[in-house]
mmJSON file of the N, C-alpha and C atoms, coordinates in Angstrom:
{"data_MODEL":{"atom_site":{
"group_PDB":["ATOM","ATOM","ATOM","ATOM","ATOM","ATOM","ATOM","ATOM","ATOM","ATOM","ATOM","ATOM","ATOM","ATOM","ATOM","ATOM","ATOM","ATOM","ATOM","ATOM","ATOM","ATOM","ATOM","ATOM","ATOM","ATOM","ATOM","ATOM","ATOM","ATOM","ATOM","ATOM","ATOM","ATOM","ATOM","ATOM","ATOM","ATOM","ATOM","ATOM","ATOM","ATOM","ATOM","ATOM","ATOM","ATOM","ATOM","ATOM","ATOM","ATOM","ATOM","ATOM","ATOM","ATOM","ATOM","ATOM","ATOM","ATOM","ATOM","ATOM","ATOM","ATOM","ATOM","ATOM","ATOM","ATOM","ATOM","ATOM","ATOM","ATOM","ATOM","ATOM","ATOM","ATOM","ATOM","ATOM","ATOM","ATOM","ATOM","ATOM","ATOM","ATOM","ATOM","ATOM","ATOM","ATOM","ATOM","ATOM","ATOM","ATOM","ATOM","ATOM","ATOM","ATOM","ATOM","ATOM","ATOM","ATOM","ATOM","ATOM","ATOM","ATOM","ATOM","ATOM","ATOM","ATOM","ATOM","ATOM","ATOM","ATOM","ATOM","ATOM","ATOM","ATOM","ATOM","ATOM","ATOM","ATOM","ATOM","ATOM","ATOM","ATOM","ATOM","ATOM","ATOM","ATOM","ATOM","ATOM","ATOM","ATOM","ATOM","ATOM","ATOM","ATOM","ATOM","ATOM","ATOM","ATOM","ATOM","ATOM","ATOM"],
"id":[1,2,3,4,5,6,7,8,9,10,11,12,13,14,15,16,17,18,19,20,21,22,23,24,25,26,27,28,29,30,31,32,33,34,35,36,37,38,39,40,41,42,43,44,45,46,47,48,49,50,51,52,53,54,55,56,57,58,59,60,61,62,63,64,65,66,67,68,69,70,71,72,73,74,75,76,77,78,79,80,81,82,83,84,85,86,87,88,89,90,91,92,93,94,95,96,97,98,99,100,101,102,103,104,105,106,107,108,109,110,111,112,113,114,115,116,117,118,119,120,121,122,123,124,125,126,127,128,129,130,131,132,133,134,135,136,137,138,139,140,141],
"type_symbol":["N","C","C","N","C","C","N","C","C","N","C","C","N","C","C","N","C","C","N","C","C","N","C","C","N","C","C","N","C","C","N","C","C","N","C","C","N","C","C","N","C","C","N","C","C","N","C","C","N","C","C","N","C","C","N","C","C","N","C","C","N","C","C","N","C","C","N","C","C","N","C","C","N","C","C","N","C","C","N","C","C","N","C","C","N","C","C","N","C","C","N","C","C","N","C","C","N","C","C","N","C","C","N","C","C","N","C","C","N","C","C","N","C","C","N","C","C","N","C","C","N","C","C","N","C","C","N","C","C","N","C","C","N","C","C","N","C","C","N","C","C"],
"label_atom_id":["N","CA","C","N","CA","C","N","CA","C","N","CA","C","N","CA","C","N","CA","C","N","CA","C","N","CA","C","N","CA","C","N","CA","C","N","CA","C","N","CA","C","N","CA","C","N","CA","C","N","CA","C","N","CA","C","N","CA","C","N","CA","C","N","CA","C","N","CA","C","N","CA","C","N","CA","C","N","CA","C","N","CA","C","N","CA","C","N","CA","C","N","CA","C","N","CA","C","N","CA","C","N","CA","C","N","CA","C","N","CA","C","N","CA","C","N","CA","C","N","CA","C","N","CA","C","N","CA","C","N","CA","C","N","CA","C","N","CA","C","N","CA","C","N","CA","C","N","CA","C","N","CA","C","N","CA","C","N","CA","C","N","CA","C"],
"label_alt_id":[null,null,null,null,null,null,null,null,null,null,null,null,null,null,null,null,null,null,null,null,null,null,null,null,null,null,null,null,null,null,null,null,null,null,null,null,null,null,null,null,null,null,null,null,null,null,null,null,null,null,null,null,null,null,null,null,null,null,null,null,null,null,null,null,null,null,null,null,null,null,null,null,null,null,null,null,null,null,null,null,null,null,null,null,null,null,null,null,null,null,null,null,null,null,null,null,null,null,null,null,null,null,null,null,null,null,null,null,null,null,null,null,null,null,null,null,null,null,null,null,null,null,null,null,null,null,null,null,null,null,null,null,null,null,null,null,null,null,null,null,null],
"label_comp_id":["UNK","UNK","UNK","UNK","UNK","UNK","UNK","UNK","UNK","UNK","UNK","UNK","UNK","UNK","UNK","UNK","UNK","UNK","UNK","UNK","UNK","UNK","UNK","UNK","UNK","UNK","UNK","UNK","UNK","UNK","UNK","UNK","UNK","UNK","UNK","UNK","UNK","UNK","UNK","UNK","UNK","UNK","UNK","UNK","UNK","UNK","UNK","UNK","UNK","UNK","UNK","UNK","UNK","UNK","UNK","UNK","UNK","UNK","UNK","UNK","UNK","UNK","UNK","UNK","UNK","UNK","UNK","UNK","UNK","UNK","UNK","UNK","UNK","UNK","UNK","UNK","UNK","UNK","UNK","UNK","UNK","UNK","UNK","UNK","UNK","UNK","UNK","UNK","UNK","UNK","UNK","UNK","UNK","UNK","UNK","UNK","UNK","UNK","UNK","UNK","UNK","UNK","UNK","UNK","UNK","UNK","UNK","UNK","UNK","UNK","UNK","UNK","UNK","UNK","UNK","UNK","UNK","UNK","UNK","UNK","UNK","UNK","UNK","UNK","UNK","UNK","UNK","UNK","UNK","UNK","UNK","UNK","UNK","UNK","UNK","UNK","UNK","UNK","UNK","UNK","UNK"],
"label_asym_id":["A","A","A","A","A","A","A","A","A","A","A","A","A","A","A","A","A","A","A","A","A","A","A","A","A","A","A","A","A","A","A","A","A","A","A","A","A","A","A","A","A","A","A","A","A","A","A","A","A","A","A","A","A","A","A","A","A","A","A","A","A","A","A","A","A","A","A","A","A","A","A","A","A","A","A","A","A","A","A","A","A","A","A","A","A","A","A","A","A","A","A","A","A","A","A","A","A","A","A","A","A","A","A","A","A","A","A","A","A","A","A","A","A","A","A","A","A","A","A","A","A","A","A","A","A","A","A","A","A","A","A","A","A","A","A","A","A","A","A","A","A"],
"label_entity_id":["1","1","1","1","1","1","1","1","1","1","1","1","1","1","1","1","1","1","1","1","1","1","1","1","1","1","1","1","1","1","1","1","1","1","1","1","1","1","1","1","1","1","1","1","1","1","1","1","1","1","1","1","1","1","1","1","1","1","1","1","1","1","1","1","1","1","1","1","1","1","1","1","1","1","1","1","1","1","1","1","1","1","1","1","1","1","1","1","1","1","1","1","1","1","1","1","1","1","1","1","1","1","1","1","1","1","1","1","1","1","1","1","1","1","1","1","1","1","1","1","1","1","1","1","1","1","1","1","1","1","1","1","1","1","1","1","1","1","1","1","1"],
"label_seq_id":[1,1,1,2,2,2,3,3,3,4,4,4,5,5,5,6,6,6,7,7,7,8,8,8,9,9,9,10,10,10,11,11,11,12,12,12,13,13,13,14,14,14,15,15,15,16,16,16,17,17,17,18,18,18,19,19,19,20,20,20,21,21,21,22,22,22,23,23,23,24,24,24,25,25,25,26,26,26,27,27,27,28,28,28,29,29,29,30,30,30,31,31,31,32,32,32,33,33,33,34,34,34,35,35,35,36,36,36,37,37,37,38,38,38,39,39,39,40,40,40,41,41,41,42,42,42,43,43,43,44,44,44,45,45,45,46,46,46,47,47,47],
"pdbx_PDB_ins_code":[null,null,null,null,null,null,null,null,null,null,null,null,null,null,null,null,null,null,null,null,null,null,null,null,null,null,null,null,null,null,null,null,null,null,null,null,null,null,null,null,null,null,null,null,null,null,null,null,null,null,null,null,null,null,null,null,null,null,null,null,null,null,null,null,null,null,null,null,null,null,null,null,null,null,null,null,null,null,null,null,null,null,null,null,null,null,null,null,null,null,null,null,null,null,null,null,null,null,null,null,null,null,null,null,null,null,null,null,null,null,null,null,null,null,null,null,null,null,null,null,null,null,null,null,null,null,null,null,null,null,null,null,null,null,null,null,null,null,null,null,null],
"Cartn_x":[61.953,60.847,59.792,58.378,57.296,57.011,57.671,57.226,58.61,58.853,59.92,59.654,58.439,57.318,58.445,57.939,58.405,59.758,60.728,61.907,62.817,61.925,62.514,62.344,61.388,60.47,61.636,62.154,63.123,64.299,64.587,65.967,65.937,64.666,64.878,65.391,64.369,64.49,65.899,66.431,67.889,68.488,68.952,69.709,69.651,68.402,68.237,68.778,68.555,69.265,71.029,71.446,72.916,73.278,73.054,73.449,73.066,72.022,71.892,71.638,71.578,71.947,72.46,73.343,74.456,75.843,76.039,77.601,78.91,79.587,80.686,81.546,82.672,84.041,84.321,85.282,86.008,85.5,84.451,83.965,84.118,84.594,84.506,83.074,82.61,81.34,80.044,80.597,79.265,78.513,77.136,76.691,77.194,77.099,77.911,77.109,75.559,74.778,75.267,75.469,76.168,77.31,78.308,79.699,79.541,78.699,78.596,78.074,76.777,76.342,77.511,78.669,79.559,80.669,80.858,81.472,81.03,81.742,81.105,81.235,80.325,80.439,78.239,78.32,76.851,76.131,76.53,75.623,75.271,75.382,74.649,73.834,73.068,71.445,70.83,71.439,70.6,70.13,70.766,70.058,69.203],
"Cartn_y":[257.25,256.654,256.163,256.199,255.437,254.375,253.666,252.23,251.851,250.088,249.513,249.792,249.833,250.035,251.153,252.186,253.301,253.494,252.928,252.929,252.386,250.813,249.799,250.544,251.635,251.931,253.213,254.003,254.83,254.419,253.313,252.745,251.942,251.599,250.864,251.949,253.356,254.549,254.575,254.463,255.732,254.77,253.308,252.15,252.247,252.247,252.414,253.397,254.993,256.323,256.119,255.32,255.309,254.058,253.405,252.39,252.87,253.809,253.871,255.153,256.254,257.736,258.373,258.189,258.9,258.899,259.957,259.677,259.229,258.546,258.051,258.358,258.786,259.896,258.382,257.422,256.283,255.714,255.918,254.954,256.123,256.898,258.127,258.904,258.91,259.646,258.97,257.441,256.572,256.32,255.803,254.91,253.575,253.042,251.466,250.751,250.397,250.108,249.781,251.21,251.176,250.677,251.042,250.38,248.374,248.491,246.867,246.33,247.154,246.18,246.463,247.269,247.156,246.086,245.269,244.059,242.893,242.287,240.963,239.7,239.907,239.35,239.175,238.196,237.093,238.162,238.845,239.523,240.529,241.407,242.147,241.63,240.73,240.155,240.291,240.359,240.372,241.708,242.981,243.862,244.556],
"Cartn_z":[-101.101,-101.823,-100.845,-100.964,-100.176,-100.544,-101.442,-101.683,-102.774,-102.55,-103.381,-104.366,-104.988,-106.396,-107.199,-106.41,-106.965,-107.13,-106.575,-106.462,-107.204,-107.542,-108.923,-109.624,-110.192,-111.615,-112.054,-111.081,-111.082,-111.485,-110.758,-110.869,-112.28,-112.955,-114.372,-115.392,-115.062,-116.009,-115.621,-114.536,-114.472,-115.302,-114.843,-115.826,-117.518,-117.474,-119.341,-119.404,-118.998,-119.654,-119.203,-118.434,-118.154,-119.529,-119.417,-120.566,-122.021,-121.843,-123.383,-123.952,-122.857,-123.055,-122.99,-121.864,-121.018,-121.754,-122.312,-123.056,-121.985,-122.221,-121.229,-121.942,-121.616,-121.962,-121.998,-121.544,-121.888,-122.563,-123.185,-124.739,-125.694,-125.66,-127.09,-126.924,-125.432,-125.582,-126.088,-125.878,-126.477,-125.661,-125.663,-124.337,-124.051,-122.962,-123.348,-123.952,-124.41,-124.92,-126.812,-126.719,-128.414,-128.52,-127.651,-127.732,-128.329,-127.071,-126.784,-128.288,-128.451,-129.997,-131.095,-131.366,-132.098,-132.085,-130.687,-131.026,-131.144,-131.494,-131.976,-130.709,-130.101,-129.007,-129.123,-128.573,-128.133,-127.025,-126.107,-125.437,-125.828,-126.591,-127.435,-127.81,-128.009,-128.367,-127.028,-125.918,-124.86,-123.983,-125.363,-124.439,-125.364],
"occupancy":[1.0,1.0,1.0,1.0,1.0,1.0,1.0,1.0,1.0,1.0,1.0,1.0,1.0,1.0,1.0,1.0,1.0,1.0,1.0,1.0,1.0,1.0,1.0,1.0,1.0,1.0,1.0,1.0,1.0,1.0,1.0,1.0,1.0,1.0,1.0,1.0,1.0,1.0,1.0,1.0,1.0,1.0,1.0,1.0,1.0,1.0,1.0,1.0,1.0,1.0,1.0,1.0,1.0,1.0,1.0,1.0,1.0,1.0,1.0,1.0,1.0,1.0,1.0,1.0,1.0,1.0,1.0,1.0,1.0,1.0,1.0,1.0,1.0,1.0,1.0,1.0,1.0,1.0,1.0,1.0,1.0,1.0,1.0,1.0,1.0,1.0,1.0,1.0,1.0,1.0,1.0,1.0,1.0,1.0,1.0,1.0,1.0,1.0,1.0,1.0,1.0,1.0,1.0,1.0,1.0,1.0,1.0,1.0,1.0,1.0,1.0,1.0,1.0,1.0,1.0,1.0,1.0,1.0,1.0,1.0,1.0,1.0,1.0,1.0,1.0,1.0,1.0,1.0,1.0,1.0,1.0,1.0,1.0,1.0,1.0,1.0,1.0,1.0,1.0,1.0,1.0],
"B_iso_or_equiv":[0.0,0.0,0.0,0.0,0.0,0.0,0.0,0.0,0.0,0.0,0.0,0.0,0.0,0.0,0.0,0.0,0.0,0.0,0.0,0.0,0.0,0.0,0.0,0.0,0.0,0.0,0.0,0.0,0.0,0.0,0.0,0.0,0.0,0.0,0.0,0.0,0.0,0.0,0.0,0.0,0.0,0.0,0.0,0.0,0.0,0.0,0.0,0.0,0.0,0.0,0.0,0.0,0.0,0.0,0.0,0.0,0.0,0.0,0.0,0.0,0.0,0.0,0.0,0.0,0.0,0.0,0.0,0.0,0.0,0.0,0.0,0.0,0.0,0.0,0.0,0.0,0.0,0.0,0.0,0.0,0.0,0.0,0.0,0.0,0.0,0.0,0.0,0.0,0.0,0.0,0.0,0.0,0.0,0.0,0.0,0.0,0.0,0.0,0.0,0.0,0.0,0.0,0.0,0.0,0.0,0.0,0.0,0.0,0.0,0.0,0.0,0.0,0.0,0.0,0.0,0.0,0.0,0.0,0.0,0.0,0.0,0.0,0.0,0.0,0.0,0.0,0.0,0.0,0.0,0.0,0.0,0.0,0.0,0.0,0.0,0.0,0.0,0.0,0.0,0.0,0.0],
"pdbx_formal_charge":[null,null,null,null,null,null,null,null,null,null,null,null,null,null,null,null,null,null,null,null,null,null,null,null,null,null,null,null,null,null,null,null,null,null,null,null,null,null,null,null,null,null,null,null,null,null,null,null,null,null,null,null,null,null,null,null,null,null,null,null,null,null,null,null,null,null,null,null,null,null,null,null,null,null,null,null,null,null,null,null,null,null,null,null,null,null,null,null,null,null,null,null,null,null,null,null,null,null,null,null,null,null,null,null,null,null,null,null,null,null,null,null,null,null,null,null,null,null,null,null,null,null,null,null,null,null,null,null,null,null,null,null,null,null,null,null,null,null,null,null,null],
"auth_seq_id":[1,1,1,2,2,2,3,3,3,4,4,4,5,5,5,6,6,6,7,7,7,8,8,8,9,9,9,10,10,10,11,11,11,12,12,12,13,13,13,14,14,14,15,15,15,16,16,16,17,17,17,18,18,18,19,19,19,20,20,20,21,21,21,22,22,22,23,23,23,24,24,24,25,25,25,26,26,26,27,27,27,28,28,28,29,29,29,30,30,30,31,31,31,32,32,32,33,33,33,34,34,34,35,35,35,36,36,36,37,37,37,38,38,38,39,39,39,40,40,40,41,41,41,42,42,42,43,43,43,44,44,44,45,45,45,46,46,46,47,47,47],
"auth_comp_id":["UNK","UNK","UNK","UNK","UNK","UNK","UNK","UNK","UNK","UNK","UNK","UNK","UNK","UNK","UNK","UNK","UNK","UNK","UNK","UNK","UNK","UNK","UNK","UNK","UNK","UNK","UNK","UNK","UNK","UNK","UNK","UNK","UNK","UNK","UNK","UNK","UNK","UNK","UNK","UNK","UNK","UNK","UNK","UNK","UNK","UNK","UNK","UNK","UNK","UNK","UNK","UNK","UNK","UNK","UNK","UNK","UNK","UNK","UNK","UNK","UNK","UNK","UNK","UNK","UNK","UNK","UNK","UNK","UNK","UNK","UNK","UNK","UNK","UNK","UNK","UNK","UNK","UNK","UNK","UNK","UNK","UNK","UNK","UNK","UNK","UNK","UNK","UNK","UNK","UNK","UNK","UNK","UNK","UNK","UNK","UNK","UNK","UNK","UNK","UNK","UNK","UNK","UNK","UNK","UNK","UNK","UNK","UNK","UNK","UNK","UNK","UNK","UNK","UNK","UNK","UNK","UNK","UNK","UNK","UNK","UNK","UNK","UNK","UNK","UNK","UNK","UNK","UNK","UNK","UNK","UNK","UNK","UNK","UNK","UNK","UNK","UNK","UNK","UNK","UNK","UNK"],
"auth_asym_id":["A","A","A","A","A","A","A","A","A","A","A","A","A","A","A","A","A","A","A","A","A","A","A","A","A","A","A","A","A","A","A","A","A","A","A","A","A","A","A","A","A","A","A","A","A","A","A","A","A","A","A","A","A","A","A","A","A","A","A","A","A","A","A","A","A","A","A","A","A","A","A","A","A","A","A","A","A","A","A","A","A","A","A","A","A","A","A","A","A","A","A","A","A","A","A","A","A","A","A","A","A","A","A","A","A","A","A","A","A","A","A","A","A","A","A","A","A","A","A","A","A","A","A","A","A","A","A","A","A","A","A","A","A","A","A","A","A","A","A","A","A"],
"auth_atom_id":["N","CA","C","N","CA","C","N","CA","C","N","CA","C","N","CA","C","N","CA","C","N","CA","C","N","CA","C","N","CA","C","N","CA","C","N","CA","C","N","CA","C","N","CA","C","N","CA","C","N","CA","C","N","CA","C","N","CA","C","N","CA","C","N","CA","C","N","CA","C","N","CA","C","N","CA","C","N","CA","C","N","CA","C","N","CA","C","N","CA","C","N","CA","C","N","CA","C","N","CA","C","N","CA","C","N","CA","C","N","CA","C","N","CA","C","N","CA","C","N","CA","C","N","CA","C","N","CA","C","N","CA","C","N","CA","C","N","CA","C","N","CA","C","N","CA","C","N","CA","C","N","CA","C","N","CA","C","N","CA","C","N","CA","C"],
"pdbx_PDB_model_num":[1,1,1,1,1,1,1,1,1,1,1,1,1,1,1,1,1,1,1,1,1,1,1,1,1,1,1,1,1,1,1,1,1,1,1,1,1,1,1,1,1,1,1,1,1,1,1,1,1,1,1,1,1,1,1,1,1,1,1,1,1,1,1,1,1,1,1,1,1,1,1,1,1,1,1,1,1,1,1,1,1,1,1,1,1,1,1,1,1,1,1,1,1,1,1,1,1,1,1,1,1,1,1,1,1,1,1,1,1,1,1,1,1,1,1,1,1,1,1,1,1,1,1,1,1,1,1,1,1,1,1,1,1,1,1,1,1,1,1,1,1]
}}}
């Protein structure tokens, strides 16, 4: 990368598509994003 700039801005896109696109075989192929808002647990409001 030529600048931190560019590097955070990458690393936000890759995070969001891993948490909330990326199917993960140990959740049934879910994202963990979805997993997470299915229990009943308080941090699911925070993403």
């Amino acid at each position: 990368y030529r600048s931190s700039d560019s590097r955070n801005q990458d690393l936000a896109r890759y995070l969001d598509w891993y948490n909330t696109g990326r199917p993960h075989y140990a959740l049934n192929k879910q994202p963990p994003a979805k997993r997470l808002s299915q229990l009943n647990n308080v941090l699911r409001n925070d993403i």
